[in-house]
Short mmCIF file of C-alpha atoms and ligand atoms in Angstrom, two decimals:
data_model
loop_
_atom_site.label_atom_id
_atom_site.label_comp_id
_atom_site.label_asym_id
_atom_site.label_seq_id
_atom_site.Cartn_x
_atom_site.Cartn_y
_atom_site.Cartn_z
CA UNK A 1 -28.07 -37.95 72.66
CA UNK A 2 -27.16 -38.19 68.96
CA UNK A 3 -29.54 -36.46 66.59
CA UNK A 4 -29.78 -38.65 63.51
CA UNK A 5 -32.07 -41.69 63.81
CA UNK A 6 -30.50 -45.09 63.22
CA UNK A 7 -32.00 -47.41 60.64
CA UNK A 8 -29.52 -50.28 60.62
CA UNK A 9 -31.37 -52.54 63.07
CA UNK A 10 -34.90 -53.90 62.97
CA UNK A 11 -37.15 -54.57 65.98
CA UNK A 12 -35.73 -58.06 66.50
CA UNK A 13 -32.15 -56.78 66.70
CA UNK A 14 -33.18 -54.06 69.12
CA UNK A 15 -34.98 -56.56 71.36
CA UNK A 16 -31.86 -58.76 71.35
CA UNK A 17 -29.70 -55.74 72.21
CA UNK A 18 -32.01 -54.96 75.14
CA UNK A 19 -31.82 -58.57 76.40
CA UNK A 20 -28.02 -58.32 76.22
CA UNK A 21 -28.08 -55.03 78.11
CA UNK A 22 -30.12 -56.57 80.94
CA UNK A 23 -27.92 -59.67 81.08
CA UNK A 24 -24.73 -57.59 81.19
CA UNK A 25 -26.09 -55.33 83.96
CA UNK A 26 -27.23 -58.30 86.05
CA UNK A 27 -24.58 -60.94 85.45
CA UNK A 28 -21.41 -59.21 84.24
CA UNK A 29 -21.08 -55.73 85.64
CA UNK A 30 -21.32 -56.70 89.33
CA UNK A 31 -18.40 -59.18 89.00
CA UNK A 32 -16.13 -57.43 86.51
CA UNK A 33 -13.75 -55.96 89.08
CA UNK A 34 -13.08 -59.41 90.58
CA UNK A 35 -12.55 -60.93 87.14
CA UNK A 36 -10.16 -58.13 86.28
CA UNK A 37 -8.14 -59.07 89.35
CA UNK A 38 -8.27 -62.74 88.35
CA UNK A 39 -7.31 -61.87 84.75
CA UNK A 40 -10.16 -63.81 83.13
CA UNK A 41 -13.87 -64.52 83.07
CA UNK A 42 -15.17 -67.92 84.27
CA UNK A 43 -16.23 -70.50 81.70
CA UNK A 44 -19.78 -70.42 83.13
CA UNK A 45 -20.18 -66.88 81.79
CA UNK A 46 -19.23 -68.04 78.31
CA UNK A 47 -22.05 -70.60 78.54
CA UNK A 48 -24.46 -67.84 79.62
CA UNK A 49 -23.47 -65.88 76.50
CA UNK A 50 -24.16 -69.08 74.58
CA UNK A 51 -27.60 -69.54 76.23
CA UNK A 52 -28.54 -66.01 75.21
CA UNK A 53 -27.58 -66.61 71.58
CA UNK A 54 -24.68 -64.16 71.52
CA UNK A 55 -22.11 -66.81 70.52
CA UNK A 56 -24.11 -68.32 67.68
CA UNK A 57 -24.41 -65.18 65.55
CA UNK A 58 -23.00 -66.07 62.14
CA UNK A 59 -23.04 -69.82 62.80
CA UNK A 60 -25.63 -71.66 60.64
CA UNK A 61 -28.65 -73.01 62.51
CA UNK A 62 -27.85 -76.60 61.52
CA UNK A 63 -24.73 -76.35 63.70
CA UNK A 64 -26.53 -74.84 66.67
CA UNK A 65 -26.08 -71.19 65.71
CA UNK A 66 -28.44 -68.29 65.14
CA UNK A 67 -27.91 -67.99 61.37
CA UNK A 68 -26.02 -65.51 59.30
CA UNK A 69 -26.91 -61.97 60.30
CA UNK A 70 -23.94 -59.80 61.21
CA UNK A 71 -26.26 -57.30 62.85
CA UNK A 72 -27.10 -59.78 65.65
CA UNK A 73 -23.46 -59.84 66.62
CA UNK A 74 -23.07 -56.08 66.12
CA UNK A 75 -25.97 -55.22 68.42
CA UNK A 76 -24.56 -57.53 71.12
CA UNK A 77 -21.11 -55.93 70.84
CA UNK A 78 -22.69 -52.48 71.14
CA UNK A 79 -24.51 -53.48 74.35
CA UNK A 80 -21.27 -54.82 75.78
CA UNK A 81 -19.29 -51.71 74.81
CA UNK A 82 -21.92 -49.27 76.10
CA UNK A 83 -21.79 -50.97 79.50
CA UNK A 84 -18.02 -50.39 79.55
CA UNK A 85 -17.30 -54.14 79.49
CA UNK A 86 -14.21 -55.42 77.72
CA UNK A 87 -14.57 -59.09 78.64
CA UNK A 88 -15.22 -61.82 77.80
CA UNK A 89 -13.75 -61.43 74.30
CA UNK A 90 -16.86 -62.90 72.75
CA UNK A 91 -16.64 -60.97 69.50
CA UNK A 92 -13.24 -62.55 68.85
CA UNK A 93 -14.72 -65.99 69.55
CA UNK A 94 -17.94 -65.46 67.55
CA UNK A 95 -17.07 -62.79 65.03
CA UNK A 96 -13.44 -63.56 64.24
CA UNK A 97 -12.63 -67.23 64.92
CA UNK A 98 -15.94 -69.04 64.29
CA UNK A 99 -16.19 -67.64 60.72
CA UNK A 100 -12.93 -69.42 59.81
CA UNK A 101 -14.64 -72.73 60.55
CA UNK A 102 -17.96 -71.67 58.98
CA UNK A 103 -16.38 -70.45 55.74
CA UNK A 104 -13.40 -72.78 55.32
CA UNK A 105 -13.99 -75.85 57.49
CA UNK A 106 -14.78 -79.37 56.27
CA UNK A 107 -18.13 -80.87 57.22
CA UNK A 108 -16.43 -82.91 59.96
CA UNK A 109 -14.64 -79.82 61.32
CA UNK A 110 -17.90 -77.87 61.36
CA UNK A 111 -19.78 -80.65 63.14
CA UNK A 112 -17.01 -81.02 65.70
CA UNK A 113 -16.48 -77.35 66.60
CA UNK A 114 -19.45 -75.17 65.68
CA UNK A 115 -22.09 -76.52 68.11
CA UNK A 116 -19.59 -76.23 70.96
CA UNK A 117 -18.62 -72.69 69.95
CA UNK A 118 -22.29 -71.63 69.67
CA UNK A 119 -23.10 -72.97 73.16
CA UNK A 120 -19.96 -71.66 74.87
CA UNK A 121 -18.82 -75.17 75.80
CA UNK A 122 -15.67 -74.45 73.83
CA UNK A 123 -13.90 -71.06 73.70
CA UNK A 124 -12.04 -70.01 70.56
CA UNK A 125 -8.84 -68.07 69.96
CA UNK A 126 -6.57 -67.25 67.04
CA UNK A 127 -2.80 -67.58 67.11
CA UNK A 128 -1.10 -65.34 64.58
CA UNK A 129 1.34 -63.11 66.47
CA UNK A 130 4.78 -64.35 67.55
CA UNK A 131 7.51 -62.63 69.54
CA UNK A 132 9.28 -61.69 66.27
CA UNK A 133 6.33 -61.17 63.95
CA UNK A 134 3.20 -59.09 64.50
CA UNK A 135 2.45 -56.64 61.71
CA UNK A 136 4.75 -58.68 59.47
CA UNK A 137 2.56 -61.75 59.70
CA UNK A 138 4.20 -63.57 56.80
CA UNK A 139 7.35 -63.77 58.94
CA UNK A 140 5.81 -66.26 61.41
CA UNK A 141 8.21 -69.04 62.34
CA UNK A 142 6.01 -71.63 64.02
CA UNK A 143 6.74 -74.66 61.91
CA UNK A 144 4.43 -77.56 60.97
CA UNK A 145 6.06 -80.58 59.33
CA UNK A 146 3.96 -83.37 57.89
CA UNK A 147 4.76 -86.75 59.45
CA UNK A 148 2.40 -89.57 58.43
CA UNK A 149 -1.13 -88.74 59.54
CA UNK A 150 -0.13 -85.65 61.54
CA UNK A 151 1.64 -82.29 61.44
CA UNK A 152 4.39 -81.93 64.02
CA UNK A 153 4.30 -78.35 65.30
CA UNK A 154 7.10 -76.47 67.08
CA UNK A 155 7.11 -72.78 67.93
CA UNK A 156 5.35 -70.16 70.01
CA UNK A 157 2.75 -67.40 69.94
CA UNK A 158 2.29 -64.28 72.04
CA UNK A 159 -0.54 -61.86 72.97
CA UNK A 160 -3.21 -64.48 72.27
CA UNK A 161 -6.65 -63.39 73.46
CA UNK A 162 -8.58 -66.26 75.13
CA UNK A 163 -5.25 -68.07 75.18
CA UNK A 164 -5.80 -69.37 78.71
CA UNK A 165 -9.52 -70.18 78.60
CA UNK A 166 -9.36 -71.29 74.95
CA UNK A 167 -10.24 -74.83 73.84
CA UNK A 168 -9.65 -74.18 70.15
CA UNK A 169 -6.98 -72.12 68.45
CA UNK A 170 -6.82 -71.34 64.75
CA UNK A 171 -3.07 -71.63 64.52
CA UNK A 172 -1.03 -69.86 61.85
CA UNK A 173 1.95 -72.05 60.92
CA UNK A 174 4.55 -72.32 58.21
CA UNK A 175 4.40 -75.47 56.12
CA UNK A 176 6.79 -74.15 53.43
CA UNK A 177 9.00 -71.51 55.10
CA UNK A 178 10.90 -70.68 51.90
CA UNK A 179 7.64 -69.55 50.25
CA UNK A 180 6.88 -66.79 52.82
CA UNK A 181 3.14 -65.88 52.65
CA UNK A 182 2.56 -68.73 50.20
CA UNK A 183 3.93 -71.17 52.76
CA UNK A 184 1.40 -70.31 55.47
CA UNK A 185 -1.20 -72.86 56.59
CA UNK A 186 -3.90 -72.87 59.25
CA UNK A 187 -4.54 -75.64 61.75
CA UNK A 188 -7.57 -76.07 63.99
CA UNK A 189 -5.83 -77.08 67.18
CA UNK A 190 -7.48 -78.57 70.24
CA UNK A 191 -5.63 -76.91 73.11
CA UNK A 192 -5.65 -80.13 75.17
CA UNK A 193 -3.23 -81.84 72.75
CA UNK A 194 0.06 -83.08 74.25
CA UNK A 195 2.83 -80.58 73.45
CA UNK A 196 0.49 -77.55 73.69
CA UNK A 197 1.52 -75.32 76.59
CA UNK A 198 -0.40 -72.32 77.89
CA UNK A 199 2.20 -70.16 79.60
CA UNK A 200 1.78 -66.74 81.25
CA UNK A 201 -1.47 -64.81 81.32
CA UNK A 202 0.08 -61.45 80.43
CA UNK A 203 -0.53 -58.34 82.56
CA UNK A 204 -2.03 -55.55 80.46
CA UNK A 205 -2.76 -51.82 80.69
CA UNK A 206 -6.48 -52.43 80.02
CA UNK A 207 -8.89 -55.24 79.05
CA UNK A 208 -7.76 -56.83 82.29
CA UNK A 209 -10.49 -59.49 82.51
CA UNK A 210 -9.58 -60.78 79.04
CA UNK A 211 -6.87 -63.40 79.27
CA UNK A 212 -3.97 -62.75 76.88
CA UNK A 213 -1.46 -65.57 76.75
CA UNK A 214 1.89 -66.79 75.61
CA UNK A 215 1.64 -70.23 74.00
CA UNK A 216 4.35 -72.81 73.29
CA UNK A 217 4.26 -75.87 71.02
CA UNK A 218 6.79 -78.56 71.50
CA UNK A 219 6.66 -81.55 69.15
CA UNK A 220 2.85 -81.21 69.15
CA UNK A 221 1.24 -83.77 66.83
CA UNK A 222 -1.84 -82.24 65.20
CA UNK A 223 -3.92 -84.75 63.18
CA UNK A 224 -3.67 -83.93 59.48
CA UNK A 225 -7.46 -83.65 59.19
CA UNK A 226 -7.22 -80.52 61.38
CA UNK A 227 -5.78 -78.59 58.44
CA UNK A 228 -8.14 -75.69 57.69
CA UNK A 229 -8.43 -75.08 53.96
CA UNK A 230 -5.51 -76.10 51.79
CA UNK A 231 -1.90 -76.69 52.77
CA UNK A 232 0.00 -73.45 52.00
CA UNK A 233 -3.35 -71.74 51.32
CA UNK A 234 -3.66 -70.07 54.74
CA UNK A 235 -2.73 -66.55 53.67
CA UNK A 236 -5.74 -66.12 51.38
CA UNK A 237 -8.04 -67.37 54.14
CA UNK A 238 -6.53 -64.94 56.65
CA UNK A 239 -6.97 -61.99 54.29
CA UNK A 240 -10.59 -62.90 53.56
CA UNK A 241 -11.54 -62.85 57.25
CA UNK A 242 -9.96 -59.51 58.15
CA UNK A 243 -12.85 -57.34 56.97
CA UNK A 244 -15.13 -58.60 59.73
CA UNK A 245 -12.38 -58.32 62.35
CA UNK A 246 -11.91 -54.64 61.49
CA UNK A 247 -15.55 -53.63 61.27
CA UNK A 248 -16.08 -55.23 64.68
CA UNK A 249 -13.47 -52.92 66.17
CA UNK A 250 -15.38 -49.97 64.71
CA UNK A 251 -18.70 -51.26 66.07
CA UNK A 252 -17.23 -51.37 69.57
CA UNK A 253 -15.49 -48.00 69.26
CA UNK A 254 -18.59 -46.13 68.07
CA UNK A 255 -20.75 -47.53 70.88
CA UNK A 256 -18.04 -46.71 73.39
CA UNK A 257 -17.94 -43.06 72.23
CA UNK A 258 -21.71 -42.76 72.63
CA UNK A 259 -21.60 -44.16 76.16
CA UNK A 260 -18.72 -41.86 77.09
CA UNK A 261 -20.57 -38.82 75.76
CA UNK A 262 -23.71 -39.69 77.72
CA UNK A 263 -21.93 -40.37 80.99
CA UNK A 264 -19.80 -37.23 80.68
CA UNK A 265 -22.76 -34.96 79.88
CA UNK A 266 -24.47 -36.31 83.01
CA UNK A 267 -21.35 -35.90 85.12
CA UNK A 268 -20.58 -32.28 84.20
CA UNK A 269 -24.19 -31.27 84.87
CA UNK A 270 -23.93 -32.66 88.41
CA UNK A 271 -20.37 -31.67 89.27
CA UNK A 272 -19.92 -28.15 90.66
CA UNK A 273 -16.92 -25.78 90.68
CA UNK A 274 -16.59 -22.04 91.28
CA UNK A 275 -20.24 -21.83 92.34
CA UNK A 276 -21.73 -23.32 89.18
CA UNK A 277 -21.99 -26.51 87.16
CA UNK A 278 -18.90 -27.74 85.30
CA UNK A 279 -21.21 -27.89 82.25
CA UNK A 280 -21.64 -24.11 82.37
CA UNK A 281 -17.99 -23.38 81.53
CA UNK A 282 -17.75 -22.58 77.87
CA UNK A 283 -14.75 -24.92 77.60
CA UNK A 284 -16.87 -27.85 78.81
CA UNK A 285 -19.72 -27.15 76.43
CA UNK A 286 -17.37 -26.68 73.48
CA UNK A 287 -15.44 -29.88 74.24
CA UNK A 288 -18.69 -31.82 74.50
CA UNK A 289 -19.99 -30.22 71.31
CA UNK A 290 -16.86 -31.52 69.55
CA UNK A 291 -17.29 -34.96 71.12
CA UNK A 292 -20.96 -35.11 70.08
CA UNK A 293 -20.13 -34.07 66.51
CA UNK A 294 -17.30 -36.56 66.07
CA UNK A 295 -19.40 -39.30 67.65
CA UNK A 296 -22.33 -38.55 65.35
CA UNK A 297 -20.10 -38.63 62.25
CA UNK A 298 -18.60 -41.91 63.43
CA UNK A 299 -22.05 -43.39 64.03
CA UNK A 300 -23.21 -42.59 60.49
CA UNK A 301 -20.06 -44.05 58.89
CA UNK A 302 -20.11 -47.14 61.12
CA UNK A 303 -23.80 -47.85 60.51
CA UNK A 304 -23.24 -47.63 56.76
CA UNK A 305 -20.40 -50.15 57.10
CA UNK A 306 -22.56 -52.47 59.26
CA UNK A 307 -25.30 -52.29 56.67
CA UNK A 308 -22.89 -53.07 53.81
CA UNK A 309 -21.14 -55.84 55.71
CA UNK A 310 -24.48 -57.47 56.62
CA UNK A 311 -25.00 -58.04 52.89
CA UNK A 312 -21.40 -59.01 52.18
CA UNK A 313 -20.57 -55.77 50.37
CA UNK A 314 -17.95 -54.15 52.62
CA UNK A 315 -14.54 -54.02 50.92
CA UNK A 316 -11.21 -54.31 52.73
CA UNK A 317 -10.19 -50.67 52.15
CA UNK A 318 -13.40 -49.27 53.64
CA UNK A 319 -13.15 -51.73 56.55
CA UNK A 320 -9.60 -50.47 57.16
CA UNK A 321 -10.91 -46.88 57.08
CA UNK A 322 -13.60 -47.79 59.60
CA UNK A 323 -11.03 -49.36 61.92
CA UNK A 324 -8.63 -46.43 61.56
CA UNK A 325 -11.17 -43.63 61.90
CA UNK A 326 -13.23 -45.17 64.70
CA UNK A 327 -10.27 -45.89 66.93
CA UNK A 328 -8.72 -42.47 66.46
CA UNK A 329 -12.04 -40.73 67.18
CA UNK A 330 -12.45 -43.02 70.18
CA UNK A 331 -9.08 -41.99 71.62
CA UNK A 332 -9.90 -38.28 71.23
CA UNK A 333 -13.39 -38.71 72.67
CA UNK A 334 -12.30 -40.75 75.67
CA UNK A 335 -9.42 -38.42 76.41
CA UNK A 336 -11.74 -35.39 76.39
CA UNK A 337 -14.35 -37.19 78.49
CA UNK A 338 -11.80 -38.32 81.03
CA UNK A 339 -10.45 -34.78 81.31
CA UNK A 340 -13.94 -33.45 82.02
CA UNK A 341 -14.32 -35.98 84.86
CA UNK A 342 -11.24 -34.53 86.60
CA UNK A 343 -9.40 -36.81 89.04
CA UNK A 344 -12.47 -39.01 89.45
CA UNK A 345 -12.12 -40.04 85.82
CA UNK A 346 -8.69 -41.52 86.48
CA UNK A 347 -10.05 -43.86 89.17
CA UNK A 348 -10.44 -47.50 88.13
CA UNK A 349 -13.86 -47.59 89.84
CA UNK A 350 -15.21 -45.12 87.30
CA UNK A 351 -16.22 -46.46 83.89
CA UNK A 352 -14.65 -43.61 81.95
CA UNK A 353 -11.13 -44.46 83.18
CA UNK A 354 -11.58 -48.12 82.36
CA UNK A 355 -12.97 -47.34 78.92
CA UNK A 356 -9.97 -45.10 78.24
CA UNK A 357 -7.52 -47.83 79.24
CA UNK A 358 -9.44 -50.61 77.47
CA UNK A 359 -9.75 -48.65 74.24
CA UNK A 360 -6.08 -47.91 73.69
CA UNK A 361 -5.31 -51.32 72.27
CA UNK A 362 -7.82 -50.78 69.45
CA UNK A 363 -5.22 -48.75 67.57
CA UNK A 364 -2.78 -51.64 67.95
CA UNK A 365 -4.61 -54.92 67.32
CA UNK A 366 -6.60 -56.18 64.33
CA UNK A 367 -3.72 -54.67 62.34
CA UNK A 368 -2.15 -51.48 63.70
CA UNK A 369 -3.47 -48.15 62.47
CA UNK A 370 -0.22 -47.68 60.56
CA UNK A 371 -1.00 -50.89 58.66
CA UNK A 372 -4.55 -49.59 58.07
CA UNK A 373 -3.03 -46.48 56.47
CA UNK A 374 -0.87 -48.72 54.25
CA UNK A 375 -3.93 -50.69 53.12
CA UNK A 376 -6.01 -47.57 52.47
CA UNK A 377 -3.18 -45.89 50.56
CA UNK A 378 -3.01 -48.88 48.19
CA UNK A 379 -6.54 -48.04 47.01
CA UNK A 380 -5.70 -44.42 46.17
C1 FAD B 401 -4.38 -56.99 74.09
C2 FAD B 401 -3.90 -57.64 72.83
C3 FAD B 401 -4.60 -58.71 72.31
C4 FAD B 401 -4.14 -59.34 71.15
N1 FAD B 401 -4.80 -60.45 70.70
C5 FAD B 401 -4.24 -61.16 69.68
C6 FAD B 401 -4.80 -62.42 69.30
O1 FAD B 401 -5.82 -62.88 69.85
N2 FAD B 401 -4.17 -63.13 68.33
C7 FAD B 401 -3.05 -62.67 67.71
O2 FAD B 401 -2.53 -63.37 66.84
N3 FAD B 401 -2.51 -61.47 68.03
C8 FAD B 401 -3.07 -60.72 69.01
N4 FAD B 401 -2.51 -59.52 69.38
C9 FAD B 401 -1.32 -59.06 68.69
C10 FAD B 401 -1.56 -57.85 67.79
O3 FAD B 401 -2.29 -58.22 66.65
C11 FAD B 401 -0.18 -57.26 67.45
O4 FAD B 401 0.33 -56.70 68.66
C12 FAD B 401 -0.24 -56.22 66.36
O5 FAD B 401 -0.55 -56.81 65.12
C13 FAD B 401 1.10 -55.47 66.22
O6 FAD B 401 2.16 -56.35 66.11
P1 FAD B 401 3.44 -56.17 67.07
O7 FAD B 401 2.95 -56.06 68.46
O8 FAD B 401 4.41 -57.22 66.74
O9 FAD B 401 4.02 -54.76 66.68
P2 FAD B 401 5.09 -54.48 65.49
O10 FAD B 401 4.62 -55.16 64.25
O11 FAD B 401 6.44 -54.78 66.00
O12 FAD B 401 4.91 -52.92 65.31
C14 FAD B 401 5.60 -51.94 66.08
C15 FAD B 401 5.29 -50.57 65.49
O13 FAD B 401 5.78 -50.53 64.14
C16 FAD B 401 4.73 -50.15 63.28
N5 FAD B 401 4.89 -50.78 61.97
C17 FAD B 401 5.10 -52.10 61.71
N6 FAD B 401 5.11 -52.31 60.39
C18 FAD B 401 4.91 -51.10 59.80
C19 FAD B 401 4.81 -50.65 58.46
N7 FAD B 401 4.89 -51.49 57.42
N8 FAD B 401 4.61 -49.32 58.24
C20 FAD B 401 4.50 -48.45 59.26
N9 FAD B 401 4.57 -48.82 60.55
C21 FAD B 401 4.76 -50.13 60.83
C22 FAD B 401 3.47 -50.62 63.95
O14 FAD B 401 2.32 -49.95 63.47
C23 FAD B 401 3.77 -50.32 65.41
O15 FAD B 401 3.50 -48.97 65.67
C24 FAD B 401 -2.99 -58.85 70.49
C25 FAD B 401 -2.31 -57.75 71.01
C26 FAD B 401 -2.76 -57.14 72.16
C27 FAD B 401 -1.98 -55.98 72.71
#
């Protein structure tokens, strides 16, 4: 439906995207409503994502992955978004958490975790946010105190995606609280450790089949060799991984806008009112013309960012722009598309209503859009 041809993917990416599309239609879509009611996706589905190669994108082949091509992950995320699926949160697992281990892990850490992450035998999460610190990440209070061959961890996290199904959490802790950001460390924590407690699976407005948990740590002894990177060096690592997190949000948002445009154009050509098609009202055509134009502009910007990121050349300010712009376009597009569906659009059974609800969090997580504006303004 968009007019400008895409050049970011080659034939192999497109074939992988098509395989993902078929898998999602056959094995995800028919069960999503039940999983939304259950608040999570079964582990077996994670393994199916692993079998297909969607979890190994970015993980080197020697550790069971598919090698380092961001576009493999991007094309999979697009297929997932176009189908209106918000779960499982595989891009967090593959595109956000696995790179911490790939880029900063020791050989032993890589050997232990990466093959299991690539196959889906282990599910990954990241624990940054706490009840009293979200945007202000340096204010985290979860404390890790070195005691012999272990860190003793006490504290809690909230809103952690894959927090219930997760086997691994990259945990943000304070090892030197008086040093603020310079006292932050990262631990690779096996969620089966004594003292690790998965609490509530939180009820959300959207993304209902993604589990989002509260976690508590009570005298949890984490072996010292689970430290990721250097002690008190966690902040730099966190900052270096945020570019990919933000471009992934844009990849999903752009694909979601395209799907919404297509389904709405179809809907208004079938739906009738006042003796004609809803499409024939000038208001409908003008709204859709705006949606198509914004979606096209977003596609061009996002593809350029994908292309740059695939060769390691996307900077943090442009990634913040991509996250900001894509999620604000997405909100406008989905709102217009839902309006054109009338009451039907508000029904949970219809993909447009779900997409609208699922998308709203994109302006909040991966750094809120207000924080994106702060980052962008620092480059001006
Ligand atoms: C569904 C979901 C999944 C999530 N998954 C994860 C996860 O897997 N791991 C994880 O660690 N976290 C996760 N989060 C947490 C998410 O990253 C935070 O909610 C987000 O960073 C915002 O933090 P906060 O909720 O504490 O809001 P606050 O930081 O309290 O912000 C409240 C408001 O103040 C604004 N604000 C704050 N600081 C500034 C400023 N300097 N200038 C202007 N405005 C400002 C914010 O933009 C926001 O509008 C998830 C959240 C949700 C909802």
